[in-house]
């Protein structure tokens, strides 16, 4: 099963050009990518049935486009107080303005906070701003670790770590650590808080976890950009499982869950296809709206259990299903969980629950 999932991802990324597809593509240099999104097929009815989030605070990384934008817009429309953590950019400001315009009357406007996941100091500053300004004395109901990058150069972050590992895993570990008191505060007041981590089907199956990708050797790894991405997405799942263990051990009302979007029409797919010198594939895969359903389910719906993984069914694509974070789908064991946690602590500081 996990081999099938991984092969399906690789086949979609490498499919040949279709002339009916959009042609405006961006690059890893940071040039803006503008893609015209068609409406989601399943999202509208799903969104209508989501519960109100009035009185809750949601923190989302990477909300300027793609899945993060759809997620932030959706929770804002449902009445949540939303903190948008993004790198400083014109796109981030434009997306924040669009989300603010869609926010219901009586709901606080979303707060844009600069947060560069390639710089641990920036992450710490962002976390402090959230704690200092969130309602109810800094309570956070949901931390959504959404931001991610894929097929990037072998380069070092400001702290010396691989940029893919820093963005996708290490900085989200740090943000979770810094905001855990705020999550516990919300759980104490409202009965539960959630940490929702966006992973990917690219993290399923082999290769197994390799510690070298999370050590301070950014720019010197020499491995393929897809391998670095796979390791970071596997790490997201391992982190969720390790965090779930620790939260359960202390009988916390904070839960840790993971999700994946399948393959969907986002700027990341545009970047991947462009990097691979393929035509774009936006009308042949689910939309960003439909790709956001699993993440929104983990944020909003009742009955979500800590340690679970949610994502679209790869056969039908019309429903979101639960999977266990366990072999053979996810190559995780006690040693891998302990190793990743120690590597993250070495990079960002001790995280004791």
C-alpha atoms as a printed R data frame, in Angstrom:
    type eleno elety resid chain resno       x      y       z
1   ATOM     1    CA   UNK     A     1   0.000  0.000   0.000
2   ATOM     2    CA   UNK     A     2   2.668  2.544   0.995
3   ATOM     3    CA   UNK     A     3   4.711  1.633  -2.102
4   ATOM     4    CA   UNK     A     4   1.639  2.329  -4.238
5   ATOM     5    CA   UNK     A     5   1.192  5.720  -2.587
6   ATOM     6    CA   UNK     A     6   4.800  6.758  -3.190
7   ATOM     7    CA   UNK     A     7   4.775  5.577  -6.798
8   ATOM     8    CA   UNK     A     8   1.557  7.473  -7.439
9   ATOM     9    CA   UNK     A     9   3.139 10.716  -6.208
10  ATOM    10    CA   UNK     A    10   6.167 10.248  -8.437
11  ATOM    11    CA   UNK     A    11   4.022  9.412 -11.470
12  ATOM    12    CA   UNK     A    12   1.894 12.521 -11.052
13  ATOM    13    CA   UNK     A    13   4.955 14.725 -10.636
14  ATOM    14    CA   UNK     A    14   6.456 13.330 -13.842
15  ATOM    15    CA   UNK     A    15   3.398 13.123 -16.130
16  ATOM    16    CA   UNK     A    16   3.823 14.644 -19.595
17  ATOM    17    CA   UNK     A    17   2.720 18.092 -20.661
18  ATOM    18    CA   UNK     A    18  -0.940 18.889 -21.335
19  ATOM    19    CA   UNK     A    19  -1.472 21.887 -23.589
20  ATOM    20    CA   UNK     A    20  -4.682 22.898 -21.830
21  ATOM    21    CA   UNK     A    21  -2.829 23.727 -18.631
22  ATOM    22    CA   UNK     A    22  -1.700 27.049 -17.230
23  ATOM    23    CA   UNK     A    23   1.740 28.189 -18.323
24  ATOM    24    CA   UNK     A    24   2.678 30.921 -15.841
25  ATOM    25    CA   UNK     A    25   5.187 29.241 -13.567
26  ATOM    26    CA   UNK     A    26   7.447 30.511 -10.870
27  ATOM    27    CA   UNK     A    27  10.803 29.310  -9.653
28  ATOM    28    CA   UNK     A    28  12.652 28.714  -6.426
29  ATOM    29    CA   UNK     A    29  14.188 32.167  -6.856
30  ATOM    30    CA   UNK     A    30  11.065 33.571  -5.238
31  ATOM    31    CA   UNK     A    31   9.344 35.023  -8.332
32  ATOM    32    CA   UNK     A    32   5.599 35.189  -7.829
33  ATOM    33    CA   UNK     A    33   3.560 32.287  -9.156
34  ATOM    34    CA   UNK     A    34   0.001 33.178 -10.081
35  ATOM    35    CA   UNK     A    35  -2.343 30.308 -10.842
36  ATOM    36    CA   UNK     A    36  -6.041 30.587 -11.509
37  ATOM    37    CA   UNK     A    37  -7.900 28.261  -9.207
38  ATOM    38    CA   UNK     A    38 -11.102 26.557 -10.279
39  ATOM    39    CA   UNK     A    39 -13.733 25.994  -7.566
40  ATOM    40    CA   UNK     A    40 -13.384 22.899  -5.433
41  ATOM    41    CA   UNK     A    41 -15.650 19.956  -6.151
42  ATOM    42    CA   UNK     A    42 -16.130 18.779  -2.562
43  ATOM    43    CA   UNK     A    43 -15.040 21.831  -0.547
44  ATOM    44    CA   UNK     A    44 -18.246 23.967  -0.722
45  ATOM    45    CA   UNK     A    45 -20.523 21.445   1.001
46  ATOM    46    CA   UNK     A    46 -17.759 20.432   3.402
47  ATOM    47    CA   UNK     A    47 -17.189 24.065   4.419
48  ATOM    48    CA   UNK     A    48 -20.891 24.713   4.972
49  ATOM    49    CA   UNK     A    49 -21.033 21.852   7.476
50  ATOM    50    CA   UNK     A    50 -18.021 22.953   9.522
51  ATOM    51    CA   UNK     A    51 -18.840 24.187  13.029
52  ATOM    52    CA   UNK     A    52 -18.441 27.774  14.153
53  ATOM    53    CA   UNK     A    53 -15.024 28.696  15.506
54  ATOM    54    CA   UNK     A    54 -16.196 31.870  17.198
55  ATOM    55    CA   UNK     A    55 -14.178 32.515  20.346
56  ATOM    56    CA   UNK     A    56 -11.256 30.334  19.233
57  ATOM    57    CA   UNK     A    57  -7.771 31.376  18.173
58  ATOM    58    CA   UNK     A    58  -5.976 29.676  15.283
59  ATOM    59    CA   UNK     A    59  -2.319 30.214  14.363
60  ATOM    60    CA   UNK     A    60  -1.325 29.206  10.815
61  ATOM    61    CA   UNK     A    61   2.083 29.200   9.145
62  ATOM    62    CA   UNK     A    62   2.418 29.712   5.389
63  ATOM    63    CA   UNK     A    63  -0.994 31.289   4.826
64  ATOM    64    CA   UNK     A    64  -0.143 33.564   1.899
65  ATOM    65    CA   UNK     A    65  -1.106 31.031  -0.775
66  ATOM    66    CA   UNK     A    66  -2.190 27.488  -1.528
67  ATOM    67    CA   UNK     A    67  -3.498 25.229   1.225
68  ATOM    68    CA   UNK     A    68  -2.547 27.662   3.969
69  ATOM    69    CA   UNK     A    69  -4.487 30.496   2.364
70  ATOM    70    CA   UNK     A    70  -7.607 28.368   1.882
71  ATOM    71    CA   UNK     A    71  -7.321 27.119   5.462
72  ATOM    72    CA   UNK     A    72  -6.836 30.589   6.945
73  ATOM    73    CA   UNK     A    73  -9.678 32.036   4.884
74  ATOM    74    CA   UNK     A    74 -11.978 29.197   5.922
75  ATOM    75    CA   UNK     A    75 -11.363 29.442   9.662
76  ATOM    76    CA   UNK     A    76 -11.663 33.238   9.517
77  ATOM    77    CA   UNK     A    77 -15.044 32.895   7.785
78  ATOM    78    CA   UNK     A    78 -16.064 30.502  10.575
79  ATOM    79    CA   UNK     A    79 -15.348 33.203  13.157
80  ATOM    80    CA   UNK     A    80 -11.899 32.312  14.501
81  ATOM    81    CA   UNK     A    81  -9.340 34.882  15.549
82  ATOM    82    CA   UNK     A    82  -6.524 34.105  13.117
83  ATOM    83    CA   UNK     A    83  -2.793 34.762  13.338
84  ATOM    84    CA   UNK     A    84  -1.036 34.540   9.967
85  ATOM    85    CA   UNK     A    85   2.651 33.662  10.233
86  ATOM    86    CA   UNK     A    86   4.478 34.369   6.975
87  ATOM    87    CA   UNK     A    87   7.697 35.738   5.593
88  ATOM    88    CA   UNK     A    88   7.450 39.449   4.856
89  ATOM    89    CA   UNK     A    89   6.234 39.867   1.271
90  ATOM    90    CA   UNK     A    90   3.733 41.712  -0.864
91  ATOM    91    CA   UNK     A    91   1.834 38.471  -1.355
92  ATOM    92    CA   UNK     A    92   1.535 37.974   2.413
93  ATOM    93    CA   UNK     A    93   0.051 41.451   2.795
94  ATOM    94    CA   UNK     A    94  -2.371 40.927  -0.092
95  ATOM    95    CA   UNK     A    95  -3.573 37.587   1.231
96  ATOM    96    CA   UNK     A    96  -4.027 38.994   4.739
97  ATOM    97    CA   UNK     A    97  -6.126 41.827   3.296
98  ATOM    98    CA   UNK     A    98  -8.275 39.341   1.367
99  ATOM    99    CA   UNK     A    99  -8.825 37.236   4.491
100 ATOM   100    CA   UNK     A   100  -9.679 40.347   6.503
101 ATOM   101    CA   UNK     A   101 -12.246 41.370   3.892
102 ATOM   102    CA   UNK     A   102 -13.961 37.997   4.222
103 ATOM   103    CA   UNK     A   103 -13.969 37.974   8.035
104 ATOM   104    CA   UNK     A   104 -17.500 38.206   9.477
105 ATOM   105    CA   UNK     A   105 -18.565 41.359  11.256
106 ATOM   106    CA   UNK     A   106 -17.788 41.125  14.957
107 ATOM   107    CA   UNK     A   107 -14.787 38.830  14.447
108 ATOM   108    CA   UNK     A   108 -11.329 40.351  14.993
109 ATOM   109    CA   UNK     A   109  -9.388 40.985  11.802
110 ATOM   110    CA   UNK     A   110  -6.584 38.506  11.181
111 ATOM   111    CA   UNK     A   111  -3.206 39.489  12.580
112 ATOM   112    CA   UNK     A   112  -0.238 39.250  10.231
113 ATOM   113    CA   UNK     A   113   3.037 38.380  11.991
114 ATOM   114    CA   UNK     A   114   6.379 38.154  10.245
115 ATOM   115    CA   UNK     A   115   7.871 34.693  10.678
116 ATOM   116    CA   UNK     A   116  10.804 33.390   8.665
117 ATOM   117    CA   UNK     A   117  11.097 29.637   9.128
118 ATOM   118    CA   UNK     A   118  14.708 29.804   7.935
119 ATOM   119    CA   UNK     A   119  15.669 31.797  11.024
120 ATOM   120    CA   UNK     A   120  15.008 30.449  14.527
121 ATOM   121    CA   UNK     A   121  15.267 33.962  16.020
122 ATOM   122    CA   UNK     A   122  12.405 35.094  13.772
123 ATOM   123    CA   UNK     A   123  10.303 32.105  14.877
124 ATOM   124    CA   UNK     A   124  10.890 32.905  18.544
125 ATOM   125    CA   UNK     A   125   9.943 36.547  17.986
126 ATOM   126    CA   UNK     A   126   6.764 35.541  16.164
127 ATOM   127    CA   UNK     A   127   5.780 33.152  18.943
128 ATOM   128    CA   UNK     A   128   6.244 35.876  21.554
129 ATOM   129    CA   UNK     A   129   4.053 38.265  19.560
130 ATOM   130    CA   UNK     A   130   1.330 35.625  19.401
131 ATOM   131    CA   UNK     A   131   1.529 34.961  23.149
132 ATOM   132    CA   UNK     A   132   1.474 38.666  23.943
133 ATOM   133    CA   UNK     A   133  -1.522 39.495  21.757
134 ATOM   134    CA   UNK     A   134  -3.761 36.408  21.555
135 ATOM   135    CA   UNK     A   135  -7.111 36.732  23.377
136 ATOM   136    CA   UNK     A   136  -7.796 35.188  26.780
137 ATOM   137    CA   UNK     A   137  -4.323 35.917  28.087
138 ATOM   138    CA   UNK     A   138  -2.483 34.407  25.137
139 ATOM   139    CA   UNK     A   139  -4.522 31.215  24.681
140 ATOM   140    CA   UNK     A   140  -4.153 29.383  21.358
141 ATOM   141    CA   UNK     A   141  -6.750 26.767  20.410
142 ATOM   142    CA   UNK     A   142  -5.068 25.490  17.245
143 ATOM   143    CA   UNK     A   143  -1.506 25.677  15.978
144 ATOM   144    CA   UNK     A   144  -1.547 24.729  12.301
145 ATOM   145    CA   UNK     A   145   1.957 23.860  11.077
146 ATOM   146    CA   UNK     A   146   1.124 24.232   7.404
147 ATOM   147    CA   UNK     A   147   4.091 25.912   5.702
148 ATOM   148    CA   UNK     A   148   6.386 23.795   3.588
149 ATOM   149    CA   UNK     A   149   8.839 23.822   0.691
150 ATOM   150    CA   UNK     A   150   9.791 21.129  -1.815
151 ATOM   151    CA   UNK     A   151  12.570 20.439  -4.343
152 ATOM   152    CA   UNK     A   152  14.783 23.229  -3.062
153 ATOM   153    CA   UNK     A   153  18.567 23.682  -3.426
154 ATOM   154    CA   UNK     A   154  21.033 22.132  -0.989
155 ATOM   155    CA   UNK     A   155  21.458 25.335   1.011
156 ATOM   156    CA   UNK     A   156  21.808 26.305   4.657
157 ATOM   157    CA   UNK     A   157  19.352 28.289   6.739
158 ATOM   158    CA   UNK     A   158  20.419 31.232   8.886
159 ATOM   159    CA   UNK     A   159  21.147 28.694  11.635
160 ATOM   160    CA   UNK     A   160  23.146 26.312   9.443
161 ATOM   161    CA   UNK     A   161  20.489 23.645   8.804
162 ATOM   162    CA   UNK     A   162  19.157 22.371   5.497
163 ATOM   163    CA   UNK     A   163  16.521 24.833   4.308
164 ATOM   164    CA   UNK     A   164  13.957 22.099   3.670
165 ATOM   165    CA   UNK     A   165  14.456 20.569   7.119
166 ATOM   166    CA   UNK     A   166  14.376 23.990   8.762
167 ATOM   167    CA   UNK     A   167  11.172 25.103   7.047
168 ATOM   168    CA   UNK     A   168   9.229 21.865   7.155
169 ATOM   169    CA   UNK     A   169  10.294 20.413  10.516
170 ATOM   170    CA   UNK     A   170  12.756 22.194  12.801
171 ATOM   171    CA   UNK     A   171  11.053 25.599  12.923
172 ATOM   172    CA   UNK     A   172   7.664 24.008  13.474
173 ATOM   173    CA   UNK     A   173   9.108 21.999  16.359
174 ATOM   174    CA   UNK     A   174  10.386 25.289  17.804
175 ATOM   175    CA   UNK     A   175   7.068 27.059  17.265
176 ATOM   176    CA   UNK     A   176   5.214 24.205  18.950
177 ATOM   177    CA   UNK     A   177   7.619 24.350  21.876
178 ATOM   178    CA   UNK     A   178   7.216 28.099  22.275
179 ATOM   179    CA   UNK     A   179   3.413 28.045  21.996
180 ATOM   180    CA   UNK     A   180   2.764 24.965  24.151
181 ATOM   181    CA   UNK     A   181   1.898 27.081  27.238
182 ATOM   182    CA   UNK     A   182  -0.648 28.966  25.115
183 ATOM   183    CA   UNK     A   183  -2.113 25.707  23.847
184 ATOM   184    CA   UNK     A   184  -2.344 24.330  27.390
185 ATOM   185    CA   UNK     A   185  -4.052 27.544  28.458
186 ATOM   186    CA   UNK     A   186  -6.736 27.182  25.787
187 ATOM   187    CA   UNK     A   187  -7.179 23.489  26.638
188 ATOM   188    CA   UNK     A   188  -7.713 24.391  30.295
189 ATOM   189    CA   UNK     A   189 -10.364 26.978  29.397
190 ATOM   190    CA   UNK     A   190 -12.177 25.218  26.558
191 ATOM   191    CA   UNK     A   191 -11.403 21.537  27.117
192 ATOM   192    CA   UNK     A   192  -9.081 20.911  24.185
193 ATOM   193    CA   UNK     A   193  -6.410 22.441  21.946
194 ATOM   194    CA   UNK     A   194  -4.801 21.030  18.818
195 ATOM   195    CA   UNK     A   195  -1.487 20.904  16.994
196 ATOM   196    CA   UNK     A   196  -2.161 20.102  13.340
197 ATOM   197    CA   UNK     A   197   0.888 19.263  11.228
198 ATOM   198    CA   UNK     A   198   0.752 19.157   7.441
199 ATOM   199    CA   UNK     A   199   2.735 16.253   6.044
200 ATOM   200    CA   UNK     A   200   2.611 14.617   2.606
201 ATOM   201    CA   UNK     A   201   2.228 11.260   0.937
202 ATOM   202    CA   UNK     A   202   5.844 11.819  -0.054
203 ATOM   203    CA   UNK     A   203   6.697 10.942   3.546
204 ATOM   204    CA   UNK     A   204   5.191  7.462   3.278
205 ATOM   205    CA   UNK     A   205   7.287  4.332   2.990
206 ATOM   206    CA   UNK     A   206  11.006  4.087   2.252
207 ATOM   207    CA   UNK     A   207  13.661  5.402   2.629
208 ATOM   208    CA   UNK     A   208  13.655  5.177   6.405
209 ATOM   209    CA   UNK     A   209  14.520  8.086   8.692
210 ATOM   210    CA   UNK     A   210  18.077  9.419   8.383
211 ATOM   211    CA   UNK     A   211  19.401 11.680  11.135
212 ATOM   212    CA   UNK     A   212  21.922 13.463   8.920
213 ATOM   213    CA   UNK     A   213  19.192 15.554   7.300
214 ATOM   214    CA   UNK     A   214  18.465 17.264  10.625
215 ATOM   215    CA   UNK     A   215  22.018 17.970  11.724
216 ATOM   216    CA   UNK     A   216  23.812 21.268  11.261
217 ATOM   217    CA   UNK     A   217  25.190 20.539   7.813
218 ATOM   218    CA   UNK     A   218  22.943 22.561   5.520
219 ATOM   219    CA   UNK     A   219  24.404 23.061   2.061
220 ATOM   220    CA   UNK     A   220  26.638 20.015   2.418
221 ATOM   221    CA   UNK     A   221  24.162 17.133   2.185
222 ATOM   222    CA   UNK     A   222  24.559 16.439  -1.521
223 ATOM   223    CA   UNK     A   223  21.428 14.270  -1.655
224 ATOM   224    CA   UNK     A   224  18.549 14.777  -4.074
225 ATOM   225    CA   UNK     A   225  16.068 17.534  -3.302
226 ATOM   226    CA   UNK     A   226  13.267 14.943  -3.284
227 ATOM   227    CA   UNK     A   227  15.091 12.867  -0.664
228 ATOM   228    CA   UNK     A   228  15.430 15.953   1.547
229 ATOM   229    CA   UNK     A   229  11.704 16.601   1.128
230 ATOM   230    CA   UNK     A   230  10.797 12.977   1.865
231 ATOM   231    CA   UNK     A   231  12.843 13.051   5.063
232 ATOM   232    CA   UNK     A   232  11.197 16.288   6.221
233 ATOM   233    CA   UNK     A   233   7.680 14.960   5.578
234 ATOM   234    CA   UNK     A   234   8.487 11.658   7.279
235 ATOM   235    CA   UNK     A   235   9.802 13.726  10.193
236 ATOM   236    CA   UNK     A   236   6.460 15.584  10.416
237 ATOM   237    CA   UNK     A   237   4.716 12.260  10.951
238 ATOM   238    CA   UNK     A   238   7.309 10.981  13.415
239 ATOM   239    CA   UNK     A   239   7.058 14.263  15.333
240 ATOM   240    CA   UNK     A   240   3.269 13.982  15.537
241 ATOM   241    CA   UNK     A   241   3.529 10.454  16.907
242 ATOM   242    CA   UNK     A   242   6.247 11.382  19.420
243 ATOM   243    CA   UNK     A   243   4.319 14.449  20.549
244 ATOM   244    CA   UNK     A   244   1.159 12.378  20.920
245 ATOM   245    CA   UNK     A   245   3.051  9.953  23.184
246 ATOM   246    CA   UNK     A   246   4.299 12.765  25.403
247 ATOM   247    CA   UNK     A   247   0.940 14.535  25.603
248 ATOM   248    CA   UNK     A   248  -0.847 11.306  26.521
249 ATOM   249    CA   UNK     A   249   1.759 10.538  29.175
250 ATOM   250    CA   UNK     A   250   0.937 13.778  31.002
251 ATOM   251    CA   UNK     A   251  -2.839 13.451  30.439
252 ATOM   252    CA   UNK     A   252  -2.848 16.690  28.470
253 ATOM   253    CA   UNK     A   253  -5.956 18.003  26.744
254 ATOM   254    CA   UNK     A   254  -3.764 19.164  23.863
255 ATOM   255    CA   UNK     A   255  -3.851 16.726  20.960
256 ATOM   256    CA   UNK     A   256  -1.396 16.247  18.081
257 ATOM   257    CA   UNK     A   257  -2.666 15.193  14.659
258 ATOM   258    CA   UNK     A   258  -1.233 15.083  11.146
259 ATOM   259    CA   UNK     A   259  -2.753 15.454   7.704
260 ATOM   260    CA   UNK     A   260  -1.799 15.330   4.056
261 ATOM   261    CA   UNK     A   261  -3.511 16.912   1.026
262 ATOM   262    CA   UNK     A   262  -2.872 14.294  -1.625
263 ATOM   263    CA   UNK     A   263  -1.694 15.873  -4.875
264 ATOM   264    CA   UNK     A   264  -3.530 19.123  -5.583
265 ATOM   265    CA   UNK     A   265  -3.307 22.277  -7.668
266 ATOM   266    CA   UNK     A   266  -1.094 24.538  -5.585
267 ATOM   267    CA   UNK     A   267   1.954 26.680  -6.265
268 ATOM   268    CA   UNK     A   268   4.062 23.848  -4.871
269 ATOM   269    CA   UNK     A   269   2.888 21.565  -7.662
270 ATOM   270    CA   UNK     A   270   3.660 24.334 -10.164
271 ATOM   271    CA   UNK     A   271   7.162 24.643  -8.723
272 ATOM   272    CA   UNK     A   272   7.729 20.887  -8.764
273 ATOM   273    CA   UNK     A   273   6.568 20.471 -12.343
274 ATOM   274    CA   UNK     A   274   8.605 23.485 -13.461
275 ATOM   275    CA   UNK     A   275  11.719 22.245 -11.689
276 ATOM   276    CA   UNK     A   276  11.282 18.900 -13.427
277 ATOM   277    CA   UNK     A   277  10.778 20.768 -16.746
278 ATOM   278    CA   UNK     A   278   7.278 19.358 -17.163
279 ATOM   279    CA   UNK     A   279   4.108 21.087 -18.283
280 ATOM   280    CA   UNK     A   280   1.715 22.138 -15.541
281 ATOM   281    CA   UNK     A   281  -1.040 19.794 -14.416
282 ATOM   282    CA   UNK     A   282  -3.510 21.985 -12.623
283 ATOM   283    CA   UNK     A   283  -6.771 20.814 -14.201
284 ATOM   284    CA   UNK     A   284  -5.994 17.118 -13.753
285 ATOM   285    CA   UNK     A   285  -5.726 17.034  -9.953
286 ATOM   286    CA   UNK     A   286  -7.960 18.216  -7.076
287 ATOM   287    CA   UNK     A   287  -8.041 21.933  -6.315
288 ATOM   288    CA   UNK     A   288  -6.353 23.649  -3.385
289 ATOM   289    CA   UNK     A   289  -9.803 23.961  -1.797
290 ATOM   290    CA   UNK     A   290 -10.336 20.221  -1.967
291 ATOM   291    CA   UNK     A   291  -6.737 19.614  -0.861
292 ATOM   292    CA   UNK     A   292  -7.380 21.653   2.294
293 ATOM   293    CA   UNK     A   293 -10.254 19.472   3.495
294 ATOM   294    CA   UNK     A   294  -8.129 17.114   5.609
295 ATOM   295    CA   UNK     A   295  -6.391 20.017   7.347
296 ATOM   296    CA   UNK     A   296  -9.679 21.779   8.023
297 ATOM   297    CA   UNK     A   297 -11.186 18.569   9.368
298 ATOM   298    CA   UNK     A   298  -8.297 18.252  11.829
299 ATOM   299    CA   UNK     A   299  -8.708 21.884  12.910
300 ATOM   300    CA   UNK     A   300 -12.475 22.115  13.156
301 ATOM   301    CA   UNK     A   301 -14.327 18.859  13.576
302 ATOM   302    CA   UNK     A   302 -15.109 17.040  16.790
303 ATOM   303    CA   UNK     A   303 -14.021 13.465  17.358
304 ATOM   304    CA   UNK     A   304 -10.491 13.883  16.022
305 ATOM   305    CA   UNK     A   305  -8.131 11.665  18.024
306 ATOM   306    CA   UNK     A   306  -4.574 12.521  18.989
307 ATOM   307    CA   UNK     A   307  -1.976 10.661  16.950
308 ATOM   308    CA   UNK     A   308  -4.190 10.199  13.897
309 ATOM   309    CA   UNK     A   309  -3.322 10.961  10.271
310 ATOM   310    CA   UNK     A   310  -6.031 12.268   7.928
311 ATOM   311    CA   UNK     A   311  -5.917 12.641   4.165
312 ATOM   312    CA   UNK     A   312  -7.819 11.987   0.945
313 ATOM   313    CA   UNK     A   313  -8.536  8.451  -0.100
314 ATOM   314    CA   UNK     A   314  -6.197  7.824  -3.028
315 ATOM   315    CA   UNK     A   315  -8.681  5.593  -4.798
316 ATOM   316    CA   UNK     A   316 -11.815  7.744  -4.818
317 ATOM   317    CA   UNK     A   317 -10.410 11.227  -3.989
318 ATOM   318    CA   UNK     A   318 -13.886 12.161  -2.762
319 ATOM   319    CA   UNK     A   319 -13.496 11.482   0.942
320 ATOM   320    CA   UNK     A   320 -10.993 12.062   3.709
321 ATOM   321    CA   UNK     A   321  -9.935  8.965   5.613
322 ATOM   322    CA   UNK     A   322  -8.011  8.206   8.791
323 ATOM   323    CA   UNK     A   323  -4.746  6.271   8.794
324 ATOM   324    CA   UNK     A   324  -2.477  5.078  11.577
325 ATOM   325    CA   UNK     A   325   0.977  6.610  11.828
326 ATOM   326    CA   UNK     A   326   2.682  3.244  11.861
327 ATOM   327    CA   UNK     A   327   4.519  0.826   9.558
328 ATOM   328    CA   UNK     A   328   4.341 -0.023   6.755
329 ATOM   329    CA   UNK     A   329   2.752  3.310   5.757
330 ATOM   330    CA   UNK     A   330   5.002  5.385   8.034
331 ATOM   331    CA   UNK     A   331   8.393  3.975   9.023
332 ATOM   332    CA   UNK     A   332   8.360  5.003  12.672
333 ATOM   333    CA   UNK     A   333   9.479  3.209  15.840
334 ATOM   334    CA   UNK     A   334  10.584  4.175  19.332
335 ATOM   335    CA   UNK     A   335  14.190  4.728  18.297
336 ATOM   336    CA   UNK     A   336  13.204  7.010  15.403
337 ATOM   337    CA   UNK     A   337  10.898  9.062  17.631
338 ATOM   338    CA   UNK     A   338  13.605  9.503  20.271
339 ATOM   339    CA   UNK     A   339  16.275 10.332  17.700
340 ATOM   340    CA   UNK     A   340  14.204 12.988  15.921
341 ATOM   341    CA   UNK     A   341  13.184 14.618  19.195
342 ATOM   342    CA   UNK     A   342  16.791 14.870  20.345
343 ATOM   343    CA   UNK     A   343  17.909 16.290  16.995
344 ATOM   344    CA   UNK     A   344  15.179 18.931  17.127
345 ATOM   345    CA   UNK     A   345  16.100 19.828  20.697
346 ATOM   346    CA   UNK     A   346  19.760 20.105  19.720
347 ATOM   347    CA   UNK     A   347  18.775 22.560  17.007
348 ATOM   348    CA   UNK     A   348  16.149 24.626  18.839
349 ATOM   349    CA   UNK     A   349  16.410 23.962  22.589
350 ATOM   350    CA   UNK     A   350  15.024 21.503  25.122
351 ATOM   351    CA   UNK     A   351  11.292 20.819  24.802
352 ATOM   352    CA   UNK     A   352   9.944 19.221  27.961
353 ATOM   353    CA   UNK     A   353   6.217 18.657  28.396
